[in-house]
mmCIF file of C-alpha atoms in Angstrom:
data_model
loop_
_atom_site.group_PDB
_atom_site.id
_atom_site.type_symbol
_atom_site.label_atom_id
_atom_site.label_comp_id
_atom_site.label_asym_id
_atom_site.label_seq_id
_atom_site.Cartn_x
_atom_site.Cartn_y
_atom_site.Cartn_z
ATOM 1 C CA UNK A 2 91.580 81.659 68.494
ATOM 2 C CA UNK A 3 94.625 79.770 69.951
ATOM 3 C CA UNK A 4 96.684 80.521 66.529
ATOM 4 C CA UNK A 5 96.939 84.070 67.062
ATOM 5 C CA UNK A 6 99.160 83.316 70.312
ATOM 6 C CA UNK A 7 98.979 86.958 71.432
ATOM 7 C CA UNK A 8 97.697 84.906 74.685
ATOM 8 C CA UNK A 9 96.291 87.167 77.727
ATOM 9 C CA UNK A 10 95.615 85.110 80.954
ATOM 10 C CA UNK A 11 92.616 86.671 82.690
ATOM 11 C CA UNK A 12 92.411 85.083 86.217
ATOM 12 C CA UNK A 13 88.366 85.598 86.673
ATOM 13 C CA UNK A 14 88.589 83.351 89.919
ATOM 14 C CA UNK A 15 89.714 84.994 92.839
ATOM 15 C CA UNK A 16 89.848 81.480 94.629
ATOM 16 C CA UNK A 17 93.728 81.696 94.568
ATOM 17 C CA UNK A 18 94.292 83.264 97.842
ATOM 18 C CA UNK A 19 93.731 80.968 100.784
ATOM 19 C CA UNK A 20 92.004 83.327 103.416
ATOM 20 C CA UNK A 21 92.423 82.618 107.084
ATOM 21 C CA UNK A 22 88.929 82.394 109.042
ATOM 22 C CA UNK A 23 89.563 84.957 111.025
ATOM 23 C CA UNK A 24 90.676 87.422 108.316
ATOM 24 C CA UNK A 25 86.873 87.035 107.527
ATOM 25 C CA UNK A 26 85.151 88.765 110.232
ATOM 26 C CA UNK A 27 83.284 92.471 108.923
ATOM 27 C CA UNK A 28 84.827 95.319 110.446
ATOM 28 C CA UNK A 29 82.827 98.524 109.994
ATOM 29 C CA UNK A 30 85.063 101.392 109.495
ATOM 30 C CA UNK A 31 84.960 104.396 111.539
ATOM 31 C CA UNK A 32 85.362 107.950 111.197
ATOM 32 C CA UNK A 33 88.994 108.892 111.924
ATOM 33 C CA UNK A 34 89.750 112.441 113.440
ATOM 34 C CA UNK A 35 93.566 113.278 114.640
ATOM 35 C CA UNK A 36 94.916 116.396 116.138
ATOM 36 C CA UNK A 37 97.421 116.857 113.503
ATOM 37 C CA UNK A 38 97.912 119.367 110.605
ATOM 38 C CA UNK A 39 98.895 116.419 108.654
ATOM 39 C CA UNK A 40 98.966 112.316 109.212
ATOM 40 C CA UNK A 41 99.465 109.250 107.218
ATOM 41 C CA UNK A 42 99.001 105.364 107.657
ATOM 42 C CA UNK A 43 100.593 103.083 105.555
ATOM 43 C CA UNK A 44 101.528 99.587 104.876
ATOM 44 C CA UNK A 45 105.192 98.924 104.997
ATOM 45 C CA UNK A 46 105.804 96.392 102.740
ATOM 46 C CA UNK A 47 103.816 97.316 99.393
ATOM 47 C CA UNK A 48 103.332 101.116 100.882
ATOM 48 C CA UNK A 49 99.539 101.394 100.279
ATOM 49 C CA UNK A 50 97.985 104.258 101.722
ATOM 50 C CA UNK A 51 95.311 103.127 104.539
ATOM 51 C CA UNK A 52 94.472 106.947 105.204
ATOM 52 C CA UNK A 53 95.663 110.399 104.535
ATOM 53 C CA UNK A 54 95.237 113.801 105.728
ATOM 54 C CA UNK A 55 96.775 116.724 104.356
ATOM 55 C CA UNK A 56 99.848 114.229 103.751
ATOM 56 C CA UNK A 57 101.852 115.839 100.746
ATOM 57 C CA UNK A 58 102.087 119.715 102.371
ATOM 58 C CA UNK A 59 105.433 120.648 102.948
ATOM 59 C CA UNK A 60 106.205 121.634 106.607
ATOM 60 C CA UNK A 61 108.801 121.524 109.196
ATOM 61 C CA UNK A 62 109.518 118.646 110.713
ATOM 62 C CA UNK A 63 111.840 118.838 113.952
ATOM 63 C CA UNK A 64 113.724 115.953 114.862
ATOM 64 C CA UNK A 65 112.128 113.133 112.670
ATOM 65 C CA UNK A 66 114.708 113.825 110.448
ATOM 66 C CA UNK A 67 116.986 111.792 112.566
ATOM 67 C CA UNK A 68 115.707 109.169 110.684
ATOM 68 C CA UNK A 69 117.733 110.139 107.448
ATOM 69 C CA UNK A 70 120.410 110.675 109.230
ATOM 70 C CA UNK A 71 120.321 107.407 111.036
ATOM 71 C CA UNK A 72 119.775 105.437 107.949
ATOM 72 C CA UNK A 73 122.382 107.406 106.385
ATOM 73 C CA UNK A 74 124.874 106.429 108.877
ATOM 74 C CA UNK A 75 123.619 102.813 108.409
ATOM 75 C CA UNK A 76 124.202 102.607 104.847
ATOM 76 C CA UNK A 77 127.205 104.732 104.150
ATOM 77 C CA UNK A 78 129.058 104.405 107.395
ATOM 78 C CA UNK A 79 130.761 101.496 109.746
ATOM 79 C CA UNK A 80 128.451 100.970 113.271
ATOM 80 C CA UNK A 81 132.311 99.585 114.458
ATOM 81 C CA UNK A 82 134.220 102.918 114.114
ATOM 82 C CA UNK A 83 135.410 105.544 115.780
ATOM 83 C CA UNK A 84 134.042 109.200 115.559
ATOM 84 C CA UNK A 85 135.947 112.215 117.497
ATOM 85 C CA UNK A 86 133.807 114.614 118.080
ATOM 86 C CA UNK A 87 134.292 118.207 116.626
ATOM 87 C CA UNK A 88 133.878 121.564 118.851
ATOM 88 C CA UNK A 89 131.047 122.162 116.418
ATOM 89 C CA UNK A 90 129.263 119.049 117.074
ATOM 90 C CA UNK A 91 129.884 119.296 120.894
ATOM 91 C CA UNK A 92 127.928 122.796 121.199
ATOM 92 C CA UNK A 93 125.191 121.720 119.338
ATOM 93 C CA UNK A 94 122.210 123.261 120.431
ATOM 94 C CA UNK A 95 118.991 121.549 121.592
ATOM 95 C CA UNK A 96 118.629 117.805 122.813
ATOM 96 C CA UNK A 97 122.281 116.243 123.693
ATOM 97 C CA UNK A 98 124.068 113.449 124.565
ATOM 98 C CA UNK A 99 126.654 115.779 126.231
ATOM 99 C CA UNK A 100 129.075 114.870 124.503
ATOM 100 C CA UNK A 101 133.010 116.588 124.541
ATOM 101 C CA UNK A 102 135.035 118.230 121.762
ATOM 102 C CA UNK A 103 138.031 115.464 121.468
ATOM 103 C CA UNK A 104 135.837 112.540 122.907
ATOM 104 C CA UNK A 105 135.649 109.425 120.635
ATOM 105 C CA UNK A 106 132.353 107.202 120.395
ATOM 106 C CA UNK A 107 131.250 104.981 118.303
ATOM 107 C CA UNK A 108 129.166 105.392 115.109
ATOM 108 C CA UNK A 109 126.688 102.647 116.485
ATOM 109 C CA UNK A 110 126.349 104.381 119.932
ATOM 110 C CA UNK A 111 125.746 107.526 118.011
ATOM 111 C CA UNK A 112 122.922 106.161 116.000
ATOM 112 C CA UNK A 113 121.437 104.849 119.101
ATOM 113 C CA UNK A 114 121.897 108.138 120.975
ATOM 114 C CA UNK A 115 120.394 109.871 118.078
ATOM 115 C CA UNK A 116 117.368 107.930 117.907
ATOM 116 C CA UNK A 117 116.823 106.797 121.722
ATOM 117 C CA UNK A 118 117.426 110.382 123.056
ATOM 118 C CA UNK A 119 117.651 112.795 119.890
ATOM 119 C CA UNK A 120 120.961 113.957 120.439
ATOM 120 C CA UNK A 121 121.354 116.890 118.321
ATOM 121 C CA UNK A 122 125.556 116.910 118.989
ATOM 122 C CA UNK A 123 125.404 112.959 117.884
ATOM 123 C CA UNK A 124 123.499 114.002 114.487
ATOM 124 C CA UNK A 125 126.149 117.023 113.283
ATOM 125 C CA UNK A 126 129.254 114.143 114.702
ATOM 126 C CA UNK A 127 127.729 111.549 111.953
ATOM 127 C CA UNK A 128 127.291 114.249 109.774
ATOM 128 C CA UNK A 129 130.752 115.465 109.967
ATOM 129 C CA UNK A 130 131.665 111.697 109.822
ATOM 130 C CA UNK A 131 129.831 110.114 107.095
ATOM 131 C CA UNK A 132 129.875 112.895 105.162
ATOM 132 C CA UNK A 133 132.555 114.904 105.547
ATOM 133 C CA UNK A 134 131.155 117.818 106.649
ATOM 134 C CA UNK A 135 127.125 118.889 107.729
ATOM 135 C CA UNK A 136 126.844 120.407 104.439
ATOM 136 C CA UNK A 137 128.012 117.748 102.136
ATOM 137 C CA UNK A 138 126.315 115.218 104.352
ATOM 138 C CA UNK A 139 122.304 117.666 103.740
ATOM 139 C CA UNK A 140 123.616 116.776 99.725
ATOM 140 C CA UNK A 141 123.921 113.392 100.220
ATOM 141 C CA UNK A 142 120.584 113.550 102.563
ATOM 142 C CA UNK A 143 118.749 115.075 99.863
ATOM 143 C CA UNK A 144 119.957 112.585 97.215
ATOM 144 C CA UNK A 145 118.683 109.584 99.304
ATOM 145 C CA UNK A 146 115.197 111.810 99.770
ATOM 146 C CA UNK A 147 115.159 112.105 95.402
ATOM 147 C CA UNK A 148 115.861 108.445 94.928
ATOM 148 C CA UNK A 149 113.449 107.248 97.289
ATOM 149 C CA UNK A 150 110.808 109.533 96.032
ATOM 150 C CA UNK A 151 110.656 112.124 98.197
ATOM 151 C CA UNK A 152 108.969 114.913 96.120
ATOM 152 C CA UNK A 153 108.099 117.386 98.677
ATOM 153 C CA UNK A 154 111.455 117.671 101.131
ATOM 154 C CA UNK A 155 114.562 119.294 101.193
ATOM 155 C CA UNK A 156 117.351 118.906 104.050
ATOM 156 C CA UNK A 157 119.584 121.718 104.918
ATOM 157 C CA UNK A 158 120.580 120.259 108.780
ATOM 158 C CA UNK A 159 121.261 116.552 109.519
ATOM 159 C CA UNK A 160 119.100 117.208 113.097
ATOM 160 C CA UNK A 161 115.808 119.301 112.279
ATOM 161 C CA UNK A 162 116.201 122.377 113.979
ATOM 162 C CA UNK A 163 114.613 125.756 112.534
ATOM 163 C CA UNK A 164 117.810 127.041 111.371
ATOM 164 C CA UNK A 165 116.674 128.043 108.234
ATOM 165 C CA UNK A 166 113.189 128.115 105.944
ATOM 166 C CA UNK A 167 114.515 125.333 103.593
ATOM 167 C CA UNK A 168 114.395 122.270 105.839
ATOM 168 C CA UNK A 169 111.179 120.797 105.352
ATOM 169 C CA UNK A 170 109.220 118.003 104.214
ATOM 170 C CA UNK A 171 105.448 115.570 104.504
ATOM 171 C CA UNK A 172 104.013 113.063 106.326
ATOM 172 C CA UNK A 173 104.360 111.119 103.095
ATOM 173 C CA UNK A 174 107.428 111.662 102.230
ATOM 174 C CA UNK A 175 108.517 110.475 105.811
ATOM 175 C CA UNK A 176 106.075 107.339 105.875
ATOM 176 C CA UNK A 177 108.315 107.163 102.509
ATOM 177 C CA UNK A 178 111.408 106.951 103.909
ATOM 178 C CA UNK A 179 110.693 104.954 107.011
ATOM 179 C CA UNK A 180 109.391 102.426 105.083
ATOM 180 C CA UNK A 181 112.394 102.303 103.392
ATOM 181 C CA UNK A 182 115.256 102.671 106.255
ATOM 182 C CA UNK A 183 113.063 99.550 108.515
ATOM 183 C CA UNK A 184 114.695 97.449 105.050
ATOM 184 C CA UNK A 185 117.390 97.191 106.746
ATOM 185 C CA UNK A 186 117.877 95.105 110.042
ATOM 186 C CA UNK A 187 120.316 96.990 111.973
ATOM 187 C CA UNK A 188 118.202 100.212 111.381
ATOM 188 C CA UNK A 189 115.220 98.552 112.639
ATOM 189 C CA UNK A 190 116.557 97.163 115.449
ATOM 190 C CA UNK A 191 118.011 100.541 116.428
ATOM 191 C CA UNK A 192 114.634 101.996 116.101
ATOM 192 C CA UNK A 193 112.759 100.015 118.141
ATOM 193 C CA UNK A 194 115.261 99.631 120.926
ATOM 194 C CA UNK A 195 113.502 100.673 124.602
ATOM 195 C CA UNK A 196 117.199 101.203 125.798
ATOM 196 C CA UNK A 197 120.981 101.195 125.689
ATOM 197 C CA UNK A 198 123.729 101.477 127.273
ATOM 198 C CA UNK A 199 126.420 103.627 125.487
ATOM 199 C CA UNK A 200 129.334 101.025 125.971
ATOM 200 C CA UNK A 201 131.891 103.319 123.826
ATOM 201 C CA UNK A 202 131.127 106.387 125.847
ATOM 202 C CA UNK A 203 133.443 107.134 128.792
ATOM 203 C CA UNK A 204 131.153 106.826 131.655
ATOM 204 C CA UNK A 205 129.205 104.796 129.844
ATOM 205 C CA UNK A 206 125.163 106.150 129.616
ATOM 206 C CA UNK A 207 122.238 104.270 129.510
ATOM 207 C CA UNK A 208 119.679 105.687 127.338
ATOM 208 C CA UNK A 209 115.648 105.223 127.816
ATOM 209 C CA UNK A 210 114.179 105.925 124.191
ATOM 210 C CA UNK A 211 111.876 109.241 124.416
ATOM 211 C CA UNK A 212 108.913 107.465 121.962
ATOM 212 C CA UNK A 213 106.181 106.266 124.720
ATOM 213 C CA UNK A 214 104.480 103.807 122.249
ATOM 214 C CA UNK A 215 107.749 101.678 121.884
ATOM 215 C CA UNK A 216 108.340 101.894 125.808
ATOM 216 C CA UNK A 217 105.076 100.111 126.386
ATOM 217 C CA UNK A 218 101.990 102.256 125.892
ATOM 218 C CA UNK A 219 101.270 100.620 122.403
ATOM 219 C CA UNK A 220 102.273 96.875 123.054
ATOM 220 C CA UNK A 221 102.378 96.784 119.248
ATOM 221 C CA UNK A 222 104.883 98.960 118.442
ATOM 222 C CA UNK A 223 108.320 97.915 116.631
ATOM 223 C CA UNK A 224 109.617 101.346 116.704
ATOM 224 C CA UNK A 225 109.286 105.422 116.216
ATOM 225 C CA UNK A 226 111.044 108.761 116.679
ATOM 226 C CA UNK A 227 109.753 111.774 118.320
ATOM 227 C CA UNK A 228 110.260 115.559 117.414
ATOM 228 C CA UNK A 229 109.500 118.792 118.623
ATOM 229 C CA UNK A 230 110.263 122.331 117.864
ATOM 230 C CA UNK A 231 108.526 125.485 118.859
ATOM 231 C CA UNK A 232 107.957 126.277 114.904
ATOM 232 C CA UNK A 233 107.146 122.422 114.225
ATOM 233 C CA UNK A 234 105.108 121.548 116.846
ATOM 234 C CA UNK A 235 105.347 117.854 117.872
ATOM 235 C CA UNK A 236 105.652 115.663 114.814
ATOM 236 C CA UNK A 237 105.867 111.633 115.534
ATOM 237 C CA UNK A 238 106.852 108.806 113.179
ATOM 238 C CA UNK A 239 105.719 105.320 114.674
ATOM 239 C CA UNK A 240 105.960 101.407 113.249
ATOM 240 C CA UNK A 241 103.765 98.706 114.748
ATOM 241 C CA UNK A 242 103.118 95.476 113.568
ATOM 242 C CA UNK A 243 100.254 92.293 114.275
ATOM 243 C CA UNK A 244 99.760 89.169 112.578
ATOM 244 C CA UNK A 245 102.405 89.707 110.118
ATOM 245 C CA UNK A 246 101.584 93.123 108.913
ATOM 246 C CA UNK A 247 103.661 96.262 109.557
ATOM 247 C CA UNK A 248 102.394 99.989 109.904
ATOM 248 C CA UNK A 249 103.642 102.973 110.078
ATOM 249 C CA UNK A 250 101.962 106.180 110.941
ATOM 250 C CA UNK A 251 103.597 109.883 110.867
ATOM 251 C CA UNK A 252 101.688 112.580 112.765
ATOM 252 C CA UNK A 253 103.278 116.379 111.802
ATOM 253 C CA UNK A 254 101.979 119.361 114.175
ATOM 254 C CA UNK A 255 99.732 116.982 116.356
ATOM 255 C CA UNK A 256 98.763 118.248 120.069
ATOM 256 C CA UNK A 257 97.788 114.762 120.663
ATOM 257 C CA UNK A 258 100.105 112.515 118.967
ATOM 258 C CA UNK A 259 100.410 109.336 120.973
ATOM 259 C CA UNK A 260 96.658 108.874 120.757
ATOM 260 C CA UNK A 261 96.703 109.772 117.100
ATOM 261 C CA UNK A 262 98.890 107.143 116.441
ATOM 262 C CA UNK A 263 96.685 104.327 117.998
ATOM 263 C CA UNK A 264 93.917 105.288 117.000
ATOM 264 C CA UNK A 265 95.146 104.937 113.264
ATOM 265 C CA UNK A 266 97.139 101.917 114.226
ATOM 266 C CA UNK A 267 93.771 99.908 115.296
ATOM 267 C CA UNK A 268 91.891 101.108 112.143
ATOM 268 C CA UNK A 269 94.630 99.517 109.995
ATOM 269 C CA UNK A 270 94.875 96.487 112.183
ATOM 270 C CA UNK A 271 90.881 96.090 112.366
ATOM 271 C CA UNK A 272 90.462 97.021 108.863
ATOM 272 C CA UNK A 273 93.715 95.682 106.894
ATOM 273 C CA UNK A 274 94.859 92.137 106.446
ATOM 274 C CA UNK A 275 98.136 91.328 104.811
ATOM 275 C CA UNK A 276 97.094 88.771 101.901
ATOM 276 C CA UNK A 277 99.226 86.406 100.220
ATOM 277 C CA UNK A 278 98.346 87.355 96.092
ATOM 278 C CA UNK A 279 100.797 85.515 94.319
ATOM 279 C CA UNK A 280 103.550 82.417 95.332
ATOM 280 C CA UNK A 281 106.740 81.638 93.947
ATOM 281 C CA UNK A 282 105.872 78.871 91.945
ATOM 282 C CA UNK A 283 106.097 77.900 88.281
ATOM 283 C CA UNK A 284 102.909 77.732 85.764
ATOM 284 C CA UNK A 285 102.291 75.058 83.351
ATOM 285 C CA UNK A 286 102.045 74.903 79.949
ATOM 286 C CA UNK A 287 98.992 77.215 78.370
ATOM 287 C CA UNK A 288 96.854 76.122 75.450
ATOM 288 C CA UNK A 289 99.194 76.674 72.491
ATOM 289 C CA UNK A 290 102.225 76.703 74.426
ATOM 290 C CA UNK A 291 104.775 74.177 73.687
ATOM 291 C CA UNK A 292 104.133 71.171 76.449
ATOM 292 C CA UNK A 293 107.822 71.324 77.650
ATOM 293 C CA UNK A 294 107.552 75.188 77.906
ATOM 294 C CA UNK A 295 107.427 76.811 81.884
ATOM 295 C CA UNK A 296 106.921 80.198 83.665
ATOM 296 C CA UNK A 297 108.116 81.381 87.016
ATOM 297 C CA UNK A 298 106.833 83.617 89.371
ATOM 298 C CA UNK A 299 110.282 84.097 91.049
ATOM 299 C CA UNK A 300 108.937 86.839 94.009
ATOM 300 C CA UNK A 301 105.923 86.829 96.476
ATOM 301 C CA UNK A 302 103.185 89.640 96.632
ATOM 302 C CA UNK A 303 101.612 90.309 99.721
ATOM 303 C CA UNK A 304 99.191 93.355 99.705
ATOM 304 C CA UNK A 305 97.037 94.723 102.258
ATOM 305 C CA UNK A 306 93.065 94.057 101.706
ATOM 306 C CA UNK A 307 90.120 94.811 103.889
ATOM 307 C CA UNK A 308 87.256 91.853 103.285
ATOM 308 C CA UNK A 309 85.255 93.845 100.656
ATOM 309 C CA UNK A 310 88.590 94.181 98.764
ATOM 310 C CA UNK A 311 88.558 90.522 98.759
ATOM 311 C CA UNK A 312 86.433 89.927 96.340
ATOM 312 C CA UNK A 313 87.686 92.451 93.674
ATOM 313 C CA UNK A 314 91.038 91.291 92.628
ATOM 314 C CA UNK A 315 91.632 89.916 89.295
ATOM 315 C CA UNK A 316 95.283 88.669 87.808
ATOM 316 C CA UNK A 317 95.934 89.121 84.149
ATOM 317 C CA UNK A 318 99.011 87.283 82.420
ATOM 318 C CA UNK A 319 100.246 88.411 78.994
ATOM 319 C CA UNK A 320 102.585 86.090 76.952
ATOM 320 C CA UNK A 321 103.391 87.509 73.348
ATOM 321 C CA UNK A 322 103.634 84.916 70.611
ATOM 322 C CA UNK A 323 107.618 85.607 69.488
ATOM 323 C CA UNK A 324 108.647 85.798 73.165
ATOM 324 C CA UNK A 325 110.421 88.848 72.545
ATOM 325 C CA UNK A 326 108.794 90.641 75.601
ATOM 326 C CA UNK A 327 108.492 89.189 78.620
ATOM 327 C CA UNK A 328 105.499 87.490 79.780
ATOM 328 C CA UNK A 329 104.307 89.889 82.967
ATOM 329 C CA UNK A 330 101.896 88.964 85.478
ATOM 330 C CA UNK A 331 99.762 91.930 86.582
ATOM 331 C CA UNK A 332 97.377 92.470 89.435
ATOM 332 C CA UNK A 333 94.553 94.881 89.948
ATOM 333 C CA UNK A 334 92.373 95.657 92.177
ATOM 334 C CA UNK A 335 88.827 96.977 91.307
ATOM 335 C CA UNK A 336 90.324 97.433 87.865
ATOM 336 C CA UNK A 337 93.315 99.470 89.215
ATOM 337 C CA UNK A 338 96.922 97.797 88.721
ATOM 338 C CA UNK A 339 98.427 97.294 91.803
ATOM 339 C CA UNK A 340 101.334 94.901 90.936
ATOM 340 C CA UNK A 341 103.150 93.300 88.413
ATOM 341 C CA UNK A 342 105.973 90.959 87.547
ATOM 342 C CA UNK A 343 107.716 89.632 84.501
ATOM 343 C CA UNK A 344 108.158 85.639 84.467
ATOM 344 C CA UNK A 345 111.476 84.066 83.669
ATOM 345 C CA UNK A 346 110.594 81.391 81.075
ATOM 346 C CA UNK A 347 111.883 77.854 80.665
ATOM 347 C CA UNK A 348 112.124 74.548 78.649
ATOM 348 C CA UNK A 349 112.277 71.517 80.533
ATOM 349 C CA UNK A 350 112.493 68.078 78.930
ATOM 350 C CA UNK A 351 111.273 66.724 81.886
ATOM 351 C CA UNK A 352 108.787 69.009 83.362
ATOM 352 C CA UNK A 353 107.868 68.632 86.933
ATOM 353 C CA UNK A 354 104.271 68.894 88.349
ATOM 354 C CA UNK A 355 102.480 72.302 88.253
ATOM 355 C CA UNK A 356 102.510 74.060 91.560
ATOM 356 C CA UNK A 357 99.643 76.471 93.023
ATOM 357 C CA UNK A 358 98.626 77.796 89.434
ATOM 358 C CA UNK A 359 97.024 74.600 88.630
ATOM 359 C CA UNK A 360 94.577 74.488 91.182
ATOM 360 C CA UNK A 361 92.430 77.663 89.674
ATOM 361 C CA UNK A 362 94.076 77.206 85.897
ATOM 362 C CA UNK A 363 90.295 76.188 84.501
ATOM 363 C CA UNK A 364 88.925 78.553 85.591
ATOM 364 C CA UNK A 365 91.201 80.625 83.319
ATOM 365 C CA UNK A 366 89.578 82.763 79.935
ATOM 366 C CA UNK A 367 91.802 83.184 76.594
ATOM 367 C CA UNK A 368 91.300 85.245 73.751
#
């Protein structure tokens, strides 16, 4: 059996993952109803779906766009320089910051005044600014939306209003893309910011941010961004996060939003735990495996499990006798793969102790 070396690891002891007590207690789920056309809850670090409703239609979506734009800015522009503003951004239409044809701000205040109070004139001044101009800057928007996977939207504005019929796009798509701009640390501390004082700005402003969850009605929340057109309706993108996990919920056309988004927020965080799968670590030698020969699992996997859930994982490893693919750990979850890695192998002539693998390795099947 051991000669044919084509060696696959079946972990059929789920006794690797060190559960906290209290991530033990039974929570019975509960029927969810929102007001919205469309919502979504997800987890922000894997991205697994925790509920869905109607959360792939395409559909206006106001100023919750700001959130390309503002991670845009972040990861094509300088917070630290200078923008003049153009007559075209300073008679922007909709939400403003007031700002003057002439006037120079920062790009950082701009971000903030784009997300705090939705400035419509501060979203066509980083348009014009990171991009050269509003339309060249909808390109670039639309490129970020196709590489983060953004199937069903399209950007025509860099603000959200119903200019046209081609600016659209899902609850998914923005949990999408939320989940991916809160990667980076000066976005997310933008985001959640409850105020700020627009140093750069001549007088100076202080902004309140318009999102009542991050102000203090959800003491959970990490951050959000509000929208609203008369075409839209209100549309809401919110992050909150307890005992290490992060959410994010995005509400489109929902007459009762801020409740909404609690209410989904507490069925995560009653529901969900964030579970430590795998640890960096390296695995020992295998039956047939040369006794100096290693594996490491270079990256962690967390994933978010309710307690049933618990008991269904499995963790397959696959090593191919001429080593000429890489051995790949995979996990799955009721059957379904939900993760998986390739190990970096090793020789060592002097091979340390095994790590966490050992303490489950017999209970390990090969064939």
């Amino acid at each position: 059996m051991v000669k044919r070396l084509k060696l696959t690891v079946k972990i059929l002891f789920v006794l690797l993952i060190s559960f906290p007590s209290a991530h033990l207690v039974s929570f019975a789920a509960y029927p969810i109803s929102t007001s919205a056309d469309q919502a979504i809850l997800i987890e922000a670090e894997s991205g697994r779906v925790l509920y869905e409703q109607n959360a792939h239609q395409e559909q206006k979506i106001a100023s919750i766009t700001k959130i390309m734009t503002a991670h845009l800015a972040v990861q094509h522009g300088n917070l630290d320089e200078m923008v003049k503003i153009s007559p075209e951004a300073s008679v922007t239409e909709g939400s403003s910051l007031y700002l003057k044809a002439g006037q120079k701000v920062s790009l950082r205040d701009l971000v903030y005044g784009l997300l705090l109070r939705s400035g419509n004139d501060s979203a066509v001044a980083i348009a014009e600014h990171v991009g050269g101009s509003v339309e060249k800057f909808s390109d670039l928007m639309n490129e970020e939306a196709k590489r983060i996977g953004m199937k069903n939207s399209h950007f025509t504005n860099p603000h959200g209003l119903d200019l046209d019929n081609e600016h659209y796009s899902s609850s998914f798509d923005m949990a999408l893309l939320t989940k991916e701009a809160l990667k980076d640390k000066q976005f997310a501390k933008i985001f959640g910011t409850k105020s700020h004082k627009g140093e750069s700005v001549d007088p100076a402003p202080f902004w309140s941010n318009k999102h009542r969850l991050v102000t203090g009605m959800y003491p959970h929340a990490t951050g959000g961004k509000t929208g609203y057109t008369k075409l839209a309706g209100r549309t809401l993108v919110t992050s909150a996060k307890r005992d290490g996990m992060t959410l994010i919920v995005v509400t489109i056309r929902a007459s009762n939003d801020w409740n909404d988004h609690i209410q989904l927020f507490e069925y995560g965080f009653k529901n969900y735990h964030q579970t430590t799968i795998l640890s960096p670590d390296t695995i020992p030698p295998l039956p047939g495996q040369n006794e100096n020969e290693f594996y490491t699992l270079t990256d962690p996997f967390r994933y978010p499990l309710t307690e049933k859930e618990q008991g269904l994982l499995t963790i397959e490893g696959k090593i191919s006798h001429n080593h000429k693919k890489p051995p790949i750990v995979a996990v799955k979850l009721d059957d379904k793969v939900i993760h998986k890695q390739e190990l970096i192998r090793e020789l060592r002539k002097d091979p340390s102790s095994p790590g966490w693998f050992s303490r489950f390795i017999e209970k390990v099947s090969f064939w």
